[in-house]
Amino acid sequence: MNGILRWIAACMLAGLCQTVAIGAQPASGSAAALYSQHCAACHGPDRLGGMGPALLPESLERLRSAELATVLREGRAATQMPGFAGQLGDTELNDLAAWLRTGPANSPQWAAADIRASHVVYHAADSLPARPTFNADPANLFLVVEAGSHHISVLDGDRLEPIHRFRTRFALHGGPKFSQDGRYVFMASRDGWVSKYDLWNLTFTAEIRVGLNTRNVAVSDDGKWVLAGNTLPQTLVLLRADDLSLVRIIDVRGRDGQASRVSAVYDAAPRHSFIAALKDIAEVWEIPYAGAGADAVSELKRIALDDVLDDFYFDQSYAHILGASRDGGGQVVDLTQGRKVADLALSGMPHLGSGITWVRDGHEVMASPNLKQGNISVIDMQSWRTVATVATNGPGFFLRSHENTPYAWADAMMSPKRDTLQLIDKQTLAVVGSVTPSPGHTAAHVEFTRDGRYALVSLMERDGAIVVYDACTLREVKRIPMDKPIGKYNVFNKTTRSSGTSH
Ligand code: HEC
C-alpha cells in the first residue's frame, strides 16, 4: 500500500472517516451554515477534525490571517484541501475566516470515553522482530520532520542517506521522543494524536487521540509510560508505553482551582519523574514514576513559583529549572527544595528552551540564543551569573553543539541574516566562523551525527534541504532535498541526552 492509502486506512480504523451527522441546521448564509455545507464533511461537524485537521481557534493559533485567507481562497496544492474562491464570495470567505477564529458556543469535550474509542493497535507489543530490518547503525539514525507535507524521513547518519520516509499525523508538535533503546519513537500531533512508531521495523504500532490540541509528549526513562500535555482540554494524559492505552487523565488546575494549559512535558530521567510546565498558573508539577504501578501519578508534587514561566531550561541533572518570566527577568528554581534559589539577569527575550551546556575553565556554563536581540547569553551554572554576552548577526532561535566539537552553532533566524549560521568557540567565546548554505534561504536547527563529526543544517523552506557540513573544516559534504525540514533528531544524541542539544 502506498503512504496515502495506508494513512486513509489508518483513519478508517481509527473511526475518523465517519459519515457526517448534521444536527439542527444553522441559519443559511451564516458562517456556521457555510461550514456545515462546505467544510464539515472533511473537518468534522464539530470542527474537531476528520480527514482534514481540526479547525478550532486553538488549532489555528499559528496560522496568520493572510495565510488563512489564502488557504480558504486557493486551498492547499497537492492536498485534499480545495480552494473556495470560485464558489464563495469575498464576504462569505471573510465571515468564515472570522468564525473559525471564534470557539464553538460550548467548549468541545474530549473525555476518557473519546480517548478510549480512538485507540488503535496496529501491532501488539513484542509481536514484531526485535532487531533492525535494515543495514545501518540504529543508534546513528536521524528522524527529519518534514512539516511541508507531514512526513518523517529516516536518515542513515553514517552514509548520510535516507533509508525510509513515512507520513505522519497532521502537524507534529514537539520533537519525536525515543525509548531508551532507540527502538520506539513517540510523537504528538497538534490535533491530539499520539503515535508510536517502531524504528527497527519501520512501522506504526499504535495510536490514540488524547486531546483536541496537544503540546507534546514525554516518555519515561524506564520505557513504561508516556505523558501527553494538552491545551484543549486542559489536561495531562498518562498512557502505557507498550500499547498507548489510557491509564489516567489529570485535570490541570492550580491550588486555587484555576485551570491551565500545559506548555510542555519533560522526562526528567535522572529524577525518574515527569515534569509538566504550565502556561497559565505559577506552578511546575513533578510526577514521579519510579516503581509506580497503575497509580504512577499518585504523588503529584506542585512547586509554587513567583511567576508563570514562559520559557525554561533544565540543567543536565534536572536539579534546577532556569525560567524566563513573561515580564522579563528570570529565576532559578531548585526542584528538590521546591523553591526559587536565585534570580537571573536576562535582557531581551532569551530562548532558554534551546539552551545548551558545556564546561569552560572548569565551570559548567549554559548558553541560550535570544529571540529579540542579536546576542547569546552565557550563564555560569554555579553562581548563576551571566559571564558573557556574545554579539551575533541577529536574533536567533536555536543553539546547538556536541561533546566532540569545539563550536556552538547559532542561527539568526529572526533577522535579515537568517541565511547564515555563526560558530562560537566554546572556550574563547569568540565568533570564529560562519556558513551560508544558500543565500536568501533560512538556515537553522543544527544536529550532529553521534560522533560529532558532521553538522546537519536545515534549509527550512518547502523546497528545502538538509545540508551536511564537516564540523571541523566547515566544508559542505552533502545536500539532501527535504520538504520544510523543521527539525532533526539523532537517536544517540537524544537517548544519551547530549548536553549540546535539547531533550
Ligand atoms: C475534501 C476535504 C476538505 C474540504 C471539503 C475542506 N477541507 Fe480544509 N483541509 C482539508 C485537508 C486535507 C487539509 C490539510 C491540508 C494540508 O495538509 O496542509 C485542510 C486544511 C485546511 C486549513 C488549514 C489548516 C491548518 O492548520 O493549516 C483550513 C483553514 C481549512 N482547511 C479550512 C477549510 C474550510 C473553511 C473549508 C470549507 C469552506 C474546508 N477547509 C473544506 C480538507 C478539506
mmCIF file with all atom_site columns, N, CA and C in Angstrom, residues 41-68:
data_model
loop_
_atom_site.group_PDB
_atom_site.id
_atom_site.type_symbol
_atom_site.label_atom_id
_atom_site.label_alt_id
_atom_site.label_comp_id
_atom_site.label_asym_id
_atom_site.label_entity_id
_atom_site.label_seq_id
_atom_site.pdbx_PDB_ins_code
_atom_site.Cartn_x
_atom_site.Cartn_y
_atom_site.Cartn_z
_atom_site.occupancy
_atom_site.B_iso_or_equiv
_atom_site.pdbx_formal_charge
_atom_site.auth_seq_id
_atom_site.auth_comp_id
_atom_site.auth_asym_id
_atom_site.auth_atom_id
_atom_site.pdbx_PDB_model_num
ATOM 1  N N  . ALA A 1 41 ? -17.764 17.942 6.101  1.00 0.00 ? 41 ALA A N  1
ATOM 2  C CA . ALA A 1 41 ? -17.502 16.567 5.654  1.00 0.00 ? 41 ALA A CA 1
ATOM 3  C C  . ALA A 1 41 ? -16.041 16.185 5.894  1.00 0.00 ? 41 ALA A C  1
ATOM 4  N N  . CYS A 1 42 ? -15.151 17.145 5.729  1.00 0.00 ? 42 CYS A N  1
ATOM 5  C CA . CYS A 1 42 ? -13.729 16.832 5.916  1.00 0.00 ? 42 CYS A CA 1
ATOM 6  C C  . CYS A 1 42 ? -13.203 17.244 7.290  1.00 0.00 ? 42 CYS A C  1
ATOM 7  N N  . HIS A 1 43 ? -13.703 18.363 7.822  1.00 0.00 ? 43 HIS A N  1
ATOM 8  C CA . HIS A 1 43 ? -13.133 18.879 9.076  1.00 0.00 ? 43 HIS A CA 1
ATOM 9  C C  . HIS A 1 43 ? -13.968 18.504 10.302 1.00 0.00 ? 43 HIS A C  1
ATOM 10 N N  . GLY A 1 44 ? -15.057 17.746 10.081 1.00 0.00 ? 44 GLY A N  1
ATOM 11 C CA . GLY A 1 44 ? -15.880 17.274 11.202 1.00 0.00 ? 44 GLY A CA 1
ATOM 12 C C  . GLY A 1 44 ? -16.975 18.251 11.534 1.00 0.00 ? 44 GLY A C  1
ATOM 13 N N  . PRO A 1 45 ? -18.185 17.730 11.847 1.00 0.00 ? 45 PRO A N  1
ATOM 14 C CA . PRO A 1 45 ? -19.324 18.603 12.150 1.00 0.00 ? 45 PRO A CA 1
ATOM 15 C C  . PRO A 1 45 ? -19.059 19.517 13.352 1.00 0.00 ? 45 PRO A C  1
ATOM 16 N N  . ASP A 1 46 ? -18.221 19.052 14.290 1.00 0.00 ? 46 ASP A N  1
ATOM 17 C CA . ASP A 1 46 ? -17.916 19.855 15.474 1.00 0.00 ? 46 ASP A CA 1
ATOM 18 C C  . ASP A 1 46 ? -16.573 20.566 15.351 1.00 0.00 ? 46 ASP A C  1
ATOM 19 N N  . ARG A 1 47 ? -15.993 20.558 14.164 1.00 0.00 ? 47 ARG A N  1
ATOM 20 C CA . ARG A 1 47 ? -14.689 21.194 13.904 1.00 0.00 ? 47 ARG A CA 1
ATOM 21 C C  . ARG A 1 47 ? -13.542 20.474 14.612 1.00 0.00 ? 47 ARG A C  1
ATOM 22 N N  . LEU A 1 48 ? -13.781 19.239 15.019 1.00 0.00 ? 48 LEU A N  1
ATOM 23 C CA . LEU A 1 48 ? -12.736 18.516 15.752 1.00 0.00 ? 48 LEU A CA 1
ATOM 24 C C  . LEU A 1 48 ? -11.805 17.756 14.817 1.00 0.00 ? 48 LEU A C  1
ATOM 25 N N  . GLY A 1 49 ? -12.038 17.858 13.515 1.00 0.00 ? 49 GLY A N  1
ATOM 26 C CA . GLY A 1 49 ? -11.177 17.170 12.563 1.00 0.00 ? 49 GLY A CA 1
ATOM 27 C C  . GLY A 1 49 ? -11.826 15.908 12.042 1.00 0.00 ? 49 GLY A C  1
ATOM 28 N N  . GLY A 1 50 ? -11.329 15.426 10.923 1.00 0.00 ? 50 GLY A N  1
ATOM 29 C CA . GLY A 1 50 ? -11.803 14.200 10.295 1.00 0.00 ? 50 GLY A CA 1
ATOM 30 C C  . GLY A 1 50 ? -10.716 13.830 9.322  1.00 0.00 ? 50 GLY A C  1
ATOM 31 N N  . MET A 1 51 ? -11.039 13.793 8.049  1.00 0.00 ? 51 MET A N  1
ATOM 32 C CA . MET A 1 51 ? -9.977  13.574 7.074  1.00 0.00 ? 51 MET A CA 1
ATOM 33 C C  . MET A 1 51 ? -9.050  14.800 7.044  1.00 0.00 ? 51 MET A C  1
ATOM 34 N N  . GLY A 1 52 ? -9.610  15.982 7.241  1.00 0.00 ? 52 GLY A N  1
ATOM 35 C CA . GLY A 1 52 ? -8.806  17.210 7.360  1.00 0.00 ? 52 GLY A CA 1
ATOM 36 C C  . GLY A 1 52 ? -8.573  17.523 8.840  1.00 0.00 ? 52 GLY A C  1
ATOM 37 N N  . PRO A 1 53 ? -7.678  18.464 9.129  1.00 0.00 ? 53 PRO A N  1
ATOM 38 C CA . PRO A 1 53 ? -7.342  18.771 10.527 1.00 0.00 ? 53 PRO A CA 1
ATOM 39 C C  . PRO A 1 53 ? -8.470  19.471 11.287 1.00 0.00 ? 53 PRO A C  1
ATOM 40 N N  . ALA A 1 54 ? -8.372  19.495 12.620 1.00 0.00 ? 54 ALA A N  1
ATOM 41 C CA . ALA A 1 54 ? -9.304  20.243 13.464 1.00 0.00 ? 54 ALA A CA 1
ATOM 42 C C  . ALA A 1 54 ? -9.220  21.724 13.116 1.00 0.00 ? 54 ALA A C  1
ATOM 43 N N  . LEU A 1 55 ? -10.358 22.423 13.209 1.00 0.00 ? 55 LEU A N  1
ATOM 44 C CA . LEU A 1 55 ? -10.373 23.857 12.894 1.00 0.00 ? 55 LEU A CA 1
ATOM 45 C C  . LEU A 1 55 ? -10.951 24.649 14.059 1.00 0.00 ? 55 LEU A C  1
ATOM 46 N N  . LEU A 1 56 ? -10.329 24.542 15.215 1.00 0.00 ? 56 LEU A N  1
ATOM 47 C CA . LEU A 1 56 ? -10.726 25.315 16.392 1.00 0.00 ? 56 LEU A CA 1
ATOM 48 C C  . LEU A 1 56 ? -9.762  26.502 16.511 1.00 0.00 ? 56 LEU A C  1
ATOM 49 N N  . PRO A 1 57 ? -10.129 27.548 17.265 1.00 0.00 ? 57 PRO A N  1
ATOM 50 C CA . PRO A 1 57 ? -9.207  28.689 17.391 1.00 0.00 ? 57 PRO A CA 1
ATOM 51 C C  . PRO A 1 57 ? -7.817  28.236 17.858 1.00 0.00 ? 57 PRO A C  1
ATOM 52 N N  . GLU A 1 58 ? -7.786  27.260 18.783 1.00 0.00 ? 58 GLU A N  1
ATOM 53 C CA . GLU A 1 58 ? -6.501  26.751 19.282 1.00 0.00 ? 58 GLU A CA 1
ATOM 54 C C  . GLU A 1 58 ? -5.696  26.108 18.153 1.00 0.00 ? 58 GLU A C  1
ATOM 55 N N  . SER A 1 59 ? -6.411  25.444 17.221 1.00 0.00 ? 59 SER A N  1
ATOM 56 C CA . SER A 1 59 ? -5.719  24.771 16.117 1.00 0.00 ? 59 SER A CA 1
ATOM 57 C C  . SER A 1 59 ? -5.079  25.786 15.189 1.00 0.00 ? 59 SER A C  1
ATOM 58 N N  . LEU A 1 60 ? -5.740  26.932 15.041 1.00 0.00 ? 60 LEU A N  1
ATOM 59 C CA . LEU A 1 60 ? -5.312  27.889 14.016 1.00 0.00 ? 60 LEU A CA 1
ATOM 60 C C  . LEU A 1 60 ? -4.409  28.981 14.571 1.00 0.00 ? 60 LEU A C  1
ATOM 61 N N  . GLU A 1 61 ? -4.018  28.839 15.854 1.00 0.00 ? 61 GLU A N  1
ATOM 62 C CA . GLU A 1 61 ? -3.206  29.864 16.507 1.00 0.00 ? 61 GLU A CA 1
ATOM 63 C C  . GLU A 1 61 ? -1.983  30.279 15.689 1.00 0.00 ? 61 GLU A C  1
ATOM 64 N N  . ARG A 1 62 ? -1.324  29.314 15.084 1.00 0.00 ? 62 ARG A N  1
ATOM 65 C CA . ARG A 1 62 ? -0.071  29.628 14.383 1.00 0.00 ? 62 ARG A CA 1
ATOM 66 C C  . ARG A 1 62 ? -0.272  30.061 12.937 1.00 0.00 ? 62 ARG A C  1
ATOM 67 N N  . LEU A 1 63 ? -1.531  30.080 12.490 1.00 0.00 ? 63 LEU A N  1
ATOM 68 C CA . LEU A 1 63 ? -1.802  30.444 11.101 1.00 0.00 ? 63 LEU A CA 1
ATOM 69 C C  . LEU A 1 63 ? -2.107  31.943 11.038 1.00 0.00 ? 63 LEU A C  1
ATOM 70 N N  . ARG A 1 64 ? -1.280  32.712 10.329 1.00 0.00 ? 64 ARG A N  1
ATOM 71 C CA . ARG A 1 64 ? -1.517  34.157 10.227 1.00 0.00 ? 64 ARG A CA 1
ATOM 72 C C  . ARG A 1 64 ? -2.782  34.409 9.410  1.00 0.00 ? 64 ARG A C  1
ATOM 73 N N  . SER A 1 65 ? -3.394  35.595 9.600  1.00 0.00 ? 65 SER A N  1
ATOM 74 C CA . SER A 1 65 ? -4.675  35.824 8.921  1.00 0.00 ? 65 SER A CA 1
ATOM 75 C C  . SER A 1 65 ? -4.522  35.832 7.400  1.00 0.00 ? 65 SER A C  1
ATOM 76 N N  . ALA A 1 66 ? -3.390  36.348 6.903  1.00 0.00 ? 66 ALA A N  1
ATOM 77 C CA . ALA A 1 66 ? -3.197  36.342 5.446  1.00 0.00 ? 66 ALA A CA 1
ATOM 78 C C  . ALA A 1 66 ? -3.131  34.900 4.936  1.00 0.00 ? 66 ALA A C  1
ATOM 79 N N  . GLU A 1 67 ? -2.467  34.032 5.711  1.00 0.00 ? 67 GLU A N  1
ATOM 80 C CA . GLU A 1 67 ? -2.356  32.623 5.295  1.00 0.00 ? 67 GLU A CA 1
ATOM 81 C C  . GLU A 1 67 ? -3.712  31.953 5.326  1.00 0.00 ? 67 GLU A C  1
ATOM 82 N N  . LEU A 1 68 ? -4.492  32.249 6.374  1.00 0.00 ? 68 LEU A N  1
ATOM 83 C CA . LEU A 1 68 ? -5.827  31.657 6.491  1.00 0.00 ? 68 LEU A CA 1
ATOM 84 C C  . LEU A 1 68 ? -6.670  32.051 5.277  1.00 0.00 ? 68 LEU A C  1
#
